[in-house]
Amino acid sequence: MSADPKGSSVTDADTIGEPELDPAALREQVEQLQARVRRAEARRRALVHIMGDLNESNQKLADQRKAMLHILGDYEDDRSRLARQTERLDNSRRALLHILKDSHESNLRLGDSRKAMIHIMGDLRETTQEMERREHELRDKQEQLVQAGKLATLGELTTGVAHELNNPLNNIGLYLGNVLDRIRLGEVETEPLMGDLEKAMEQVRKATEIISHLRTFGRAARVSVELVDVDDVIERSLLLVQEQLRLRGIEVELELCPDELIVLANPIQLEQVFINLLTNARDALADSKNKTIRIASSRDEERIRIAFSDSGPGIPSDVQQRIFDPFFTTKEVGTGTGLGLSITYSILKEYGGDISVDSRPGKGATFVIELPFADEQPPEEPLL
């Protein structure tokens, strides 16, 4: 059996009796066959390339499919997030609508509140003006009360002051009488006459000083503050009451601080405070055998303390709790106003001070005054 150049098989029987092929024709057939083989090989290689490209395309397609699946997953996640954000946005929109509604209502309420505030401010302004007016009235009444207390104190001091003035007046009469007798007797020596006249003038100055002090103490003047030496005020206070104390047999002991005791106060009001405490001590010693008033002063870096002590019967504890109340008094009707210690308390508070009492039955009483130490002049008040 031999192969047919066209690819078909033939048998020896078929070729028997046929003429032999021409070599040229045979070579042509071989060349044709080789060309067909080359074309088949080219097609095979092209097919292999196509299959490779197809595999690459399938691989790329598979990768794209996976990428698409990831994109679809991300899209689903984005869609879910977008849905949630849309829901939150819708909730925020509804909340914003509520807020705007509440804001509108708040603006309405704020408008009402503003109107109410305007009315309140108007009422407050009127109330403030009324309070200022009443404060001025209260201060005027307080000054009137202090003045009434001074006049009441002057009334109590009248007898003692009369005796205090009686001595210099008697001395003046005595000295002038001596001068007149010497002139009548013809004694014209100037030295004895001048001596008597100088003594009379000294007594005149003493009486004038007492009267001037009384006028200053009782005068209703504008209250002003200044630097005041406490010891000087204590001595001036004793000058007005010493005759009363002497007539009642009351001894005064002084233990004053050697340092300067300077406070910022009104000297007349401070003198009124000391006189009130002295007259209270005087009255407390009315029935005592040992009649002594002790005045002691001291100071530290910030405070000055003045203690007025008496050897009287003391103050009951229930009275101590009310002793600084206005119009409270343990004296009989017509013998006291109950204003002395109350005025004393208000005056000291006005100057940043304080007053307290310490007393035990049978051991007397001690009133302690505390005032801030001052070393600078007060600022000048502006001229109106």
mmCIF file of C-alpha atoms in Angstrom:
data_model
loop_
_atom_site.group_PDB
_atom_site.id
_atom_site.type_symbol
_atom_site.label_atom_id
_atom_site.label_comp_id
_atom_site.label_asym_id
_atom_site.label_seq_id
_atom_site.Cartn_x
_atom_site.Cartn_y
_atom_site.Cartn_z
ATOM 1 C CA MET A 1 0.000 0.000 0.000
ATOM 2 C CA SER A 2 1.232 3.490 -0.811
ATOM 3 C CA ALA A 3 0.112 6.843 0.196
ATOM 4 C CA ASP A 4 -1.792 9.110 -2.116
ATOM 5 C CA PRO A 5 -0.309 12.581 -2.363
ATOM 6 C CA LYS A 6 -3.748 14.039 -1.677
ATOM 7 C CA GLY A 7 -3.888 12.058 1.539
ATOM 8 C CA SER A 8 -6.041 9.131 0.240
ATOM 9 C CA SER A 9 -4.769 5.616 0.463
ATOM 10 C CA VAL A 10 -4.549 3.278 -2.670
ATOM 11 C CA THR A 11 -3.768 -0.343 -2.963
ATOM 12 C CA ASP A 12 -1.290 -2.096 -5.103
ATOM 13 C CA ALA A 13 -4.164 -3.585 -7.031
ATOM 14 C CA ASP A 14 -5.416 -0.221 -7.927
ATOM 15 C CA THR A 15 -2.029 0.773 -9.397
ATOM 16 C CA ILE A 16 -1.505 -2.302 -11.315
ATOM 17 C CA GLY A 17 -1.952 -1.711 -14.894
ATOM 18 C CA GLU A 18 -1.776 2.122 -14.474
ATOM 19 C CA PRO A 19 1.082 4.007 -16.045
ATOM 20 C CA GLU A 20 3.852 5.375 -13.761
ATOM 21 C CA LEU A 21 3.605 9.028 -12.756
ATOM 22 C CA ASP A 22 5.854 11.656 -14.172
ATOM 23 C CA PRO A 23 8.629 12.672 -11.690
ATOM 24 C CA ALA A 24 7.967 16.303 -12.413
ATOM 25 C CA ALA A 25 4.347 15.850 -11.569
ATOM 26 C CA LEU A 26 5.368 13.883 -8.517
ATOM 27 C CA ARG A 27 7.644 16.682 -7.311
ATOM 28 C CA GLU A 28 4.852 19.150 -7.885
ATOM 29 C CA GLN A 29 2.575 17.010 -5.812
ATOM 30 C CA VAL A 30 5.245 16.757 -3.111
ATOM 31 C CA GLU A 31 5.723 20.507 -3.120
ATOM 32 C CA GLN A 32 1.979 20.980 -2.928
ATOM 33 C CA LEU A 33 1.859 18.529 -0.090
ATOM 34 C CA GLN A 34 4.714 20.350 1.723
ATOM 35 C CA ALA A 35 2.954 23.665 1.167
ATOM 36 C CA ARG A 36 -0.171 22.225 2.642
ATOM 37 C CA VAL A 37 1.864 20.901 5.583
ATOM 38 C CA ARG A 38 3.442 24.342 6.096
ATOM 39 C CA ARG A 39 0.055 25.995 5.949
ATOM 40 C CA ALA A 40 -1.290 23.429 8.394
ATOM 41 C CA GLU A 41 1.689 24.091 10.690
ATOM 42 C CA ALA A 42 1.134 27.851 10.371
ATOM 43 C CA ARG A 43 -2.512 27.344 11.160
ATOM 44 C CA ARG A 44 -1.515 25.152 14.120
ATOM 45 C CA ARG A 45 0.874 27.810 15.405
ATOM 46 C CA ALA A 46 -1.760 30.485 14.855
ATOM 47 C CA LEU A 47 -4.245 28.294 16.654
ATOM 48 C CA VAL A 48 -1.775 27.835 19.508
ATOM 49 C CA HIS A 49 -1.314 31.627 19.671
ATOM 50 C CA ILE A 50 -5.065 32.065 19.477
ATOM 51 C CA MET A 51 -5.518 29.507 22.260
ATOM 52 C CA GLY A 52 -2.859 31.331 24.336
ATOM 53 C CA ASP A 53 -4.517 34.657 23.698
ATOM 54 C CA LEU A 54 -7.840 33.034 24.460
ATOM 55 C CA ASN A 55 -6.444 31.708 27.753
ATOM 56 C CA GLU A 56 -5.032 35.152 28.602
ATOM 57 C CA SER A 57 -8.386 36.688 27.671
ATOM 58 C CA ASN A 58 -10.155 34.126 29.836
ATOM 59 C CA GLN A 59 -7.719 34.858 32.702
ATOM 60 C CA LYS A 60 -8.222 38.597 32.266
ATOM 61 C CA LEU A 61 -11.943 37.992 32.060
ATOM 62 C CA ALA A 62 -11.797 35.971 35.280
ATOM 63 C CA ASP A 63 -9.769 38.756 36.945
ATOM 64 C CA GLN A 64 -12.214 41.349 35.656
ATOM 65 C CA ARG A 65 -15.062 39.208 36.932
ATOM 66 C CA LYS A 66 -13.399 39.077 40.373
ATOM 67 C CA ALA A 67 -12.772 42.824 40.231
ATOM 68 C CA MET A 68 -16.378 43.320 39.187
ATOM 69 C CA LEU A 69 -17.478 41.207 42.134
ATOM 70 C CA HIS A 70 -15.333 43.389 44.466
ATOM 71 C CA ILE A 71 -16.731 46.526 42.803
ATOM 72 C CA LEU A 72 -20.239 45.168 43.224
ATOM 73 C CA GLY A 73 -19.472 44.427 46.901
ATOM 74 C CA ASP A 74 -18.036 47.917 47.395
ATOM 75 C CA TYR A 75 -21.022 49.335 45.568
ATOM 76 C CA GLU A 76 -23.352 47.441 47.883
ATOM 77 C CA ASP A 77 -21.426 48.717 50.892
ATOM 78 C CA ASP A 78 -21.500 52.248 49.488
ATOM 79 C CA ARG A 79 -25.171 51.895 48.791
ATOM 80 C CA SER A 80 -25.776 50.714 52.376
ATOM 81 C CA ARG A 81 -23.687 53.595 53.763
ATOM 82 C CA LEU A 82 -25.489 56.004 51.499
ATOM 83 C CA ALA A 83 -28.806 54.646 52.707
ATOM 84 C CA ARG A 84 -27.706 55.076 56.331
ATOM 85 C CA GLN A 85 -26.372 58.570 55.618
ATOM 86 C CA THR A 86 -29.609 59.386 53.850
ATOM 87 C CA GLU A 87 -31.520 58.161 56.877
ATOM 88 C CA ARG A 88 -29.300 60.186 59.224
ATOM 89 C CA LEU A 89 -29.639 63.190 56.946
ATOM 90 C CA ASP A 90 -33.395 62.792 57.012
ATOM 91 C CA ASN A 91 -33.299 62.507 60.802
ATOM 92 C CA SER A 92 -31.037 65.573 60.927
ATOM 93 C CA ARG A 93 -33.419 67.430 58.659
ATOM 94 C CA ARG A 94 -36.347 66.564 60.934
ATOM 95 C CA ALA A 95 -34.246 67.514 63.990
ATOM 96 C CA LEU A 96 -33.291 70.769 62.293
ATOM 97 C CA LEU A 97 -36.944 71.465 61.635
ATOM 98 C CA HIS A 98 -37.658 70.875 65.342
ATOM 99 C CA ILE A 99 -34.697 73.065 66.279
ATOM 100 C CA LEU A 100 -35.871 75.827 63.971
ATOM 101 C CA LYS A 101 -39.325 75.525 65.435
ATOM 102 C CA ASP A 102 -37.921 75.600 68.977
ATOM 103 C CA SER A 103 -35.658 78.504 67.974
ATOM 104 C CA HIS A 104 -38.643 80.401 66.681
ATOM 105 C CA GLU A 105 -40.521 79.707 69.892
ATOM 106 C CA SER A 106 -37.383 80.661 71.867
ATOM 107 C CA ASN A 107 -37.143 83.906 69.916
ATOM 108 C CA LEU A 108 -40.740 84.607 70.760
ATOM 109 C CA ARG A 109 -40.086 83.809 74.411
ATOM 110 C CA LEU A 110 -36.885 85.878 74.258
ATOM 111 C CA GLY A 111 -38.852 88.777 72.907
ATOM 112 C CA ASP A 112 -41.313 88.406 75.757
ATOM 113 C CA SER A 113 -38.419 88.055 78.196
ATOM 114 C CA ARG A 114 -36.789 91.185 76.760
ATOM 115 C CA LYS A 115 -40.001 93.098 77.246
ATOM 116 C CA ALA A 116 -40.286 91.729 80.760
ATOM 117 C CA MET A 117 -36.625 92.624 81.389
ATOM 118 C CA ILE A 118 -37.276 96.180 80.232
ATOM 119 C CA HIS A 119 -40.134 96.404 82.708
ATOM 120 C CA ILE A 120 -37.964 94.827 85.422
ATOM 121 C CA MET A 121 -35.130 97.270 84.700
ATOM 122 C CA GLY A 122 -37.582 100.129 84.920
ATOM 123 C CA ASP A 123 -38.903 98.793 88.225
ATOM 124 C CA LEU A 124 -35.340 98.206 89.420
ATOM 125 C CA ARG A 125 -34.376 101.761 88.509
ATOM 126 C CA GLU A 126 -37.364 103.109 90.397
ATOM 127 C CA THR A 127 -36.619 100.782 93.316
ATOM 128 C CA THR A 128 -32.960 101.881 93.346
ATOM 129 C CA GLN A 129 -33.963 105.522 93.335
ATOM 130 C CA GLU A 130 -36.429 104.829 96.140
ATOM 131 C CA MET A 131 -33.749 102.956 98.108
ATOM 132 C CA GLU A 132 -31.298 105.819 97.610
ATOM 133 C CA ARG A 133 -33.941 108.278 98.753
ATOM 134 C CA ARG A 134 -34.718 106.152 101.802
ATOM 135 C CA GLU A 135 -31.014 105.680 102.482
ATOM 136 C CA HIS A 136 -30.581 109.447 102.486
ATOM 137 C CA GLU A 137 -33.591 109.751 104.783
ATOM 138 C CA LEU A 138 -32.195 107.015 107.015
ATOM 139 C CA ARG A 139 -28.809 108.705 107.134
ATOM 140 C CA ASP A 140 -30.487 112.025 107.947
ATOM 141 C CA LYS A 141 -32.520 110.389 110.697
ATOM 142 C CA GLN A 142 -29.401 108.640 111.973
ATOM 143 C CA GLU A 143 -27.577 111.977 112.098
ATOM 144 C CA GLN A 144 -30.606 113.457 113.874
ATOM 145 C CA LEU A 145 -30.532 110.532 116.284
ATOM 146 C CA VAL A 146 -26.829 111.042 116.940
ATOM 147 C CA GLN A 147 -27.464 114.743 117.449
ATOM 148 C CA ALA A 148 -30.326 113.929 119.838
ATOM 149 C CA GLY A 149 -27.950 111.626 121.703
ATOM 150 C CA LYS A 150 -25.395 114.428 121.962
ATOM 151 C CA LEU A 151 -28.029 116.822 123.263
ATOM 152 C CA ALA A 152 -29.197 114.209 125.767
ATOM 153 C CA THR A 153 -25.579 113.753 126.872
ATOM 154 C CA LEU A 154 -25.165 117.516 127.172
ATOM 155 C CA GLY A 155 -28.307 117.595 129.300
ATOM 156 C CA GLU A 156 -26.809 115.024 131.638
ATOM 157 C CA LEU A 157 -23.501 116.921 131.746
ATOM 158 C CA THR A 158 -25.069 120.316 132.495
ATOM 159 C CA THR A 159 -24.797 120.012 136.260
ATOM 160 C CA GLY A 160 -21.197 118.905 136.191
ATOM 161 C CA VAL A 161 -20.257 121.574 133.668
ATOM 162 C CA ALA A 162 -21.965 124.207 135.794
ATOM 163 C CA HIS A 163 -19.784 123.177 138.731
ATOM 164 C CA GLU A 164 -16.787 123.066 136.379
ATOM 165 C CA LEU A 165 -17.495 126.674 135.313
ATOM 166 C CA ASN A 166 -18.302 127.796 138.867
ATOM 167 C CA ASN A 167 -14.732 127.317 140.067
ATOM 168 C CA PRO A 168 -13.055 129.548 137.445
ATOM 169 C CA LEU A 169 -15.824 132.159 137.846
ATOM 170 C CA ASN A 170 -15.311 132.257 141.636
ATOM 171 C CA ASN A 171 -11.571 132.491 141.121
ATOM 172 C CA ILE A 172 -12.046 135.328 138.622
ATOM 173 C CA GLY A 173 -14.255 137.169 141.116
ATOM 174 C CA LEU A 174 -11.692 136.624 143.865
ATOM 175 C CA TYR A 175 -8.744 137.909 141.808
ATOM 176 C CA LEU A 176 -10.694 140.925 140.483
ATOM 177 C CA GLY A 177 -11.900 141.688 144.014
ATOM 178 C CA ASN A 178 -8.300 141.731 145.247
ATOM 179 C CA VAL A 179 -7.344 144.130 142.465
ATOM 180 C CA LEU A 180 -10.245 146.467 143.235
ATOM 181 C CA ASP A 181 -9.482 146.434 146.987
ATOM 182 C CA ARG A 182 -5.860 147.337 146.343
ATOM 183 C CA ILE A 183 -6.877 150.161 144.026
ATOM 184 C CA ARG A 184 -9.338 151.496 146.609
ATOM 185 C CA LEU A 185 -6.658 151.353 149.309
ATOM 186 C CA GLY A 186 -4.350 153.328 147.061
ATOM 187 C CA GLU A 187 -1.939 150.486 146.428
ATOM 188 C CA VAL A 188 -0.836 151.199 142.898
ATOM 189 C CA GLU A 189 2.050 148.784 142.665
ATOM 190 C CA THR A 190 1.693 147.180 139.280
ATOM 191 C CA GLU A 191 3.370 143.841 139.978
ATOM 192 C CA PRO A 192 0.789 142.439 142.458
ATOM 193 C CA LEU A 193 -2.047 143.854 140.384
ATOM 194 C CA MET A 194 -0.664 142.280 137.202
ATOM 195 C CA GLY A 195 -0.257 138.927 138.968
ATOM 196 C CA ASP A 196 -3.907 138.874 140.062
ATOM 197 C CA LEU A 197 -5.098 140.014 136.636
ATOM 198 C CA GLU A 198 -3.019 137.302 134.876
ATOM 199 C CA LYS A 199 -4.498 134.653 137.177
ATOM 200 C CA ALA A 200 -7.978 135.996 136.406
ATOM 201 C CA MET A 201 -7.255 135.828 132.665
ATOM 202 C CA GLU A 202 -6.045 132.234 133.054
ATOM 203 C CA GLN A 203 -9.361 131.336 134.684
ATOM 204 C CA VAL A 204 -11.187 133.168 131.867
ATOM 205 C CA ARG A 205 -9.315 131.077 129.295
ATOM 206 C CA LYS A 206 -10.203 127.913 131.195
ATOM 207 C CA ALA A 207 -13.905 128.809 131.269
ATOM 208 C CA THR A 208 -13.788 129.839 127.607
ATOM 209 C CA GLU A 209 -12.194 126.512 126.700
ATOM 210 C CA ILE A 210 -14.944 124.594 128.520
ATOM 211 C CA ILE A 211 -17.711 126.627 126.859
ATOM 212 C CA SER A 212 -16.087 126.311 123.421
ATOM 213 C CA HIS A 213 -15.743 122.577 123.915
ATOM 214 C CA LEU A 214 -19.425 122.322 124.843
ATOM 215 C CA ARG A 215 -20.465 124.347 121.801
ATOM 216 C CA THR A 216 -18.323 122.237 119.500
ATOM 217 C CA PHE A 217 -19.643 119.009 120.999
ATOM 218 C CA GLY A 218 -23.293 120.047 120.771
ATOM 219 C CA ARG A 219 -23.130 121.687 117.336
ATOM 220 C CA ALA A 220 -24.890 119.855 114.478
ATOM 221 C CA ALA A 221 -22.144 119.993 111.859
ATOM 222 C CA ARG A 222 -21.361 118.093 108.694
ATOM 223 C CA VAL A 223 -19.727 114.776 109.606
ATOM 224 C CA SER A 224 -16.196 114.558 108.195
ATOM 225 C CA VAL A 225 -13.402 112.131 108.968
ATOM 226 C CA GLU A 226 -9.794 112.905 109.740
ATOM 227 C CA LEU A 227 -6.783 111.392 111.466
ATOM 228 C CA VAL A 228 -7.581 111.493 115.189
ATOM 229 C CA ASP A 229 -5.358 110.778 118.191
ATOM 230 C CA VAL A 230 -7.406 108.541 120.498
ATOM 231 C CA ASP A 231 -5.590 109.686 123.650
ATOM 232 C CA ASP A 232 -6.469 113.335 122.939
ATOM 233 C CA VAL A 233 -10.143 112.427 122.526
ATOM 234 C CA ILE A 234 -10.084 110.478 125.816
ATOM 235 C CA GLU A 235 -8.661 113.521 127.635
ATOM 236 C CA ARG A 236 -11.281 115.859 126.115
ATOM 237 C CA SER A 237 -14.045 113.432 127.108
ATOM 238 C CA LEU A 238 -12.781 113.322 130.684
ATOM 239 C CA LEU A 239 -12.729 117.141 130.754
ATOM 240 C CA LEU A 240 -16.542 117.198 130.343
ATOM 241 C CA VAL A 241 -17.362 114.477 132.863
ATOM 242 C CA GLN A 242 -14.584 114.768 135.431
ATOM 243 C CA GLU A 243 -16.583 117.118 137.670
ATOM 244 C CA GLN A 244 -19.528 114.696 137.752
ATOM 245 C CA LEU A 245 -17.172 111.831 138.531
ATOM 246 C CA ARG A 246 -15.482 113.862 141.270
ATOM 247 C CA LEU A 247 -18.802 114.803 142.897
ATOM 248 C CA ARG A 248 -19.773 111.087 142.990
ATOM 249 C CA GLY A 249 -16.439 110.049 144.418
ATOM 250 C CA ILE A 250 -15.413 108.080 141.336
ATOM 251 C CA GLU A 251 -11.703 107.618 140.713
ATOM 252 C CA VAL A 252 -10.404 107.364 137.150
ATOM 253 C CA GLU A 253 -7.333 105.254 136.347
ATOM 254 C CA LEU A 254 -5.587 105.781 133.022
ATOM 255 C CA GLU A 255 -3.299 103.208 131.389
ATOM 256 C CA LEU A 256 -2.800 104.721 127.974
ATOM 257 C CA CYS A 257 -0.481 103.268 125.356
ATOM 258 C CA PRO A 258 2.720 105.311 124.922
ATOM 259 C CA ASP A 259 2.565 104.818 121.147
ATOM 260 C CA GLU A 260 0.424 107.022 118.929
ATOM 261 C CA LEU A 261 -3.101 105.678 118.565
ATOM 262 C CA ILE A 262 -4.303 107.197 115.290
ATOM 263 C CA VAL A 263 -7.678 106.325 113.761
ATOM 264 C CA LEU A 264 -9.680 107.655 110.836
ATOM 265 C CA ALA A 265 -12.863 109.087 112.370
ATOM 266 C CA ASN A 266 -14.816 112.178 113.300
ATOM 267 C CA PRO A 267 -13.364 113.493 116.596
ATOM 268 C CA ILE A 268 -16.715 114.764 117.936
ATOM 269 C CA GLN A 269 -18.486 111.471 117.260
ATOM 270 C CA LEU A 270 -15.604 109.536 118.803
ATOM 271 C CA GLU A 271 -15.780 111.808 121.838
ATOM 272 C CA GLN A 272 -19.514 111.077 122.056
ATOM 273 C CA VAL A 273 -18.710 107.350 122.111
ATOM 274 C CA PHE A 274 -16.276 107.768 125.006
ATOM 275 C CA ILE A 275 -18.645 110.046 126.965
ATOM 276 C CA ASN A 276 -21.472 107.504 126.549
ATOM 277 C CA LEU A 277 -19.280 104.757 127.999
ATOM 278 C CA LEU A 278 -18.080 107.018 130.835
ATOM 279 C CA THR A 279 -21.638 108.034 131.797
ATOM 280 C CA ASN A 280 -22.741 104.380 131.685
ATOM 281 C CA ALA A 281 -19.884 103.462 134.002
ATOM 282 C CA ARG A 282 -20.792 106.422 136.224
ATOM 283 C CA ASP A 283 -24.381 105.203 136.565
ATOM 284 C CA ALA A 284 -23.240 101.594 137.161
ATOM 285 C CA LEU A 285 -21.161 102.749 140.152
ATOM 286 C CA ALA A 286 -24.035 104.588 141.879
ATOM 287 C CA ASP A 287 -24.465 101.982 144.653
ATOM 288 C CA SER A 288 -20.920 100.607 144.727
ATOM 289 C CA LYS A 289 -18.509 101.100 147.603
ATOM 290 C CA ASN A 290 -15.364 100.918 145.504
ATOM 291 C CA LYS A 291 -15.938 103.398 142.697
ATOM 292 C CA THR A 292 -13.267 103.120 140.028
ATOM 293 C CA ILE A 293 -13.257 103.566 136.259
ATOM 294 C CA ARG A 294 -10.223 102.256 134.407
ATOM 295 C CA ILE A 295 -9.376 103.308 130.851
ATOM 296 C CA ALA A 296 -6.679 101.299 129.057
ATOM 297 C CA SER A 297 -5.504 101.496 125.465
ATOM 298 C CA SER A 298 -3.265 99.297 123.322
ATOM 299 C CA ARG A 299 -2.526 98.563 119.682
ATOM 300 C CA ASP A 300 -1.053 96.055 117.272
ATOM 301 C CA GLU A 301 -0.105 96.434 113.620
ATOM 302 C CA GLU A 302 -3.713 96.692 112.440
ATOM 303 C CA ARG A 303 -6.100 97.410 115.338
ATOM 304 C CA ILE A 304 -6.411 99.812 118.257
ATOM 305 C CA ARG A 305 -8.191 98.681 121.434
ATOM 306 C CA ILE A 306 -9.660 100.909 124.159
ATOM 307 C CA ALA A 307 -11.128 99.239 127.245
ATOM 308 C CA PHE A 308 -13.499 101.031 129.659
ATOM 309 C CA SER A 309 -13.821 99.031 132.894
ATOM 310 C CA ASP A 310 -15.805 99.765 136.033
ATOM 311 C CA SER A 311 -15.934 98.192 139.494
ATOM 312 C CA GLY A 312 -19.737 98.029 139.535
ATOM 313 C CA PRO A 313 -22.080 95.064 140.085
ATOM 314 C CA GLY A 314 -21.739 93.785 136.516
ATOM 315 C CA ILE A 315 -24.298 93.173 133.765
ATOM 316 C CA PRO A 316 -26.627 90.123 133.749
ATOM 317 C CA SER A 317 -26.105 87.765 130.792
ATOM 318 C CA ASP A 318 -29.646 88.268 129.461
ATOM 319 C CA VAL A 319 -29.091 92.049 129.423
ATOM 320 C CA GLN A 320 -25.724 91.707 127.639
ATOM 321 C CA GLN A 321 -27.476 90.169 124.626
ATOM 322 C CA ARG A 322 -29.677 93.263 124.176
ATOM 323 C CA ILE A 323 -27.453 96.001 125.534
ATOM 324 C CA PHE A 324 -26.724 97.513 122.097
ATOM 325 C CA ASP A 325 -30.369 97.444 120.915
ATOM 326 C CA PRO A 326 -31.973 100.855 120.286
ATOM 327 C CA PHE A 327 -34.121 102.194 123.146
ATOM 328 C CA PHE A 328 -33.177 99.295 125.419
ATOM 329 C CA THR A 329 -32.466 100.492 128.949
ATOM 330 C CA THR A 330 -32.493 99.097 132.461
ATOM 331 C CA LYS A 331 -32.952 102.539 134.002
ATOM 332 C CA GLU A 332 -36.219 103.794 135.387
ATOM 333 C CA VAL A 333 -38.624 105.684 133.142
ATOM 334 C CA GLY A 334 -37.487 109.277 132.673
ATOM 335 C CA THR A 335 -33.854 108.601 133.598
ATOM 336 C CA GLY A 336 -32.542 107.159 130.334
ATOM 337 C CA THR A 337 -33.351 107.011 126.607
ATOM 338 C CA GLY A 338 -31.684 103.699 125.745
ATOM 339 C CA LEU A 339 -29.877 105.348 122.833
ATOM 340 C CA GLY A 340 -26.355 105.787 124.204
ATOM 341 C CA LEU A 341 -24.924 102.323 123.496
ATOM 342 C CA SER A 342 -26.951 101.938 120.312
ATOM 343 C CA ILE A 343 -25.512 105.199 118.942
ATOM 344 C CA THR A 344 -22.069 104.114 120.118
ATOM 345 C CA TYR A 345 -22.414 100.827 118.238
ATOM 346 C CA SER A 346 -23.567 102.498 114.987
ATOM 347 C CA ILE A 347 -20.794 105.136 115.104
ATOM 348 C CA LEU A 348 -18.070 102.512 115.568
ATOM 349 C CA LYS A 349 -19.466 100.330 112.774
ATOM 350 C CA GLU A 350 -19.420 103.375 110.497
ATOM 351 C CA TYR A 351 -15.645 103.605 110.984
ATOM 352 C CA GLY A 352 -14.995 99.870 110.516
ATOM 353 C CA GLY A 353 -14.769 99.254 114.254
ATOM 354 C CA ASP A 354 -16.552 97.089 116.794
ATOM 355 C CA ILE A 355 -17.549 97.057 120.453
ATOM 356 C CA SER A 356 -18.062 94.160 122.830
ATOM 357 C CA VAL A 357 -18.855 93.754 126.522
ATOM 358 C CA ASP A 358 -17.441 91.342 129.080
ATOM 359 C CA SER A 359 -19.056 91.164 132.483
ATOM 360 C CA ARG A 360 -19.558 88.782 135.382
ATOM 361 C CA PRO A 361 -21.905 89.353 138.329
ATOM 362 C CA GLY A 362 -20.086 91.234 141.073
ATOM 363 C CA LYS A 363 -16.946 91.698 138.954
ATOM 364 C CA GLY A 364 -17.870 94.874 137.099
ATOM 365 C CA ALA A 365 -18.106 95.321 133.331
ATOM 366 C CA THR A 366 -15.596 96.001 130.571
ATOM 367 C CA PHE A 367 -16.501 97.529 127.209
ATOM 368 C CA VAL A 368 -13.802 96.946 124.581
ATOM 369 C CA ILE A 369 -13.652 99.171 121.492
ATOM 370 C CA GLU A 370 -11.689 98.085 118.425
ATOM 371 C CA LEU A 371 -10.837 100.465 115.578
ATOM 372 C CA PRO A 372 -8.535 100.037 112.560
ATOM 373 C CA PHE A 373 -5.190 101.771 112.909
ATOM 374 C CA ALA A 374 -4.724 104.560 110.334
ATOM 375 C CA ASP A 375 -1.583 106.286 109.137
ATOM 376 C CA GLU A 376 -2.760 107.953 105.923
ATOM 377 C CA GLN A 377 -4.905 111.011 105.339
ATOM 378 C CA PRO A 378 -8.407 110.292 103.940
ATOM 379 C CA PRO A 379 -8.927 111.110 100.256
ATOM 380 C CA GLU A 380 -10.424 114.529 99.605
ATOM 381 C CA GLU A 381 -14.103 114.491 98.745
ATOM 382 C CA PRO A 382 -14.905 115.857 95.282
ATOM 383 C CA LEU A 383 -16.490 119.279 95.147
ATOM 384 C CA LEU A 384 -20.114 119.200 94.000
#
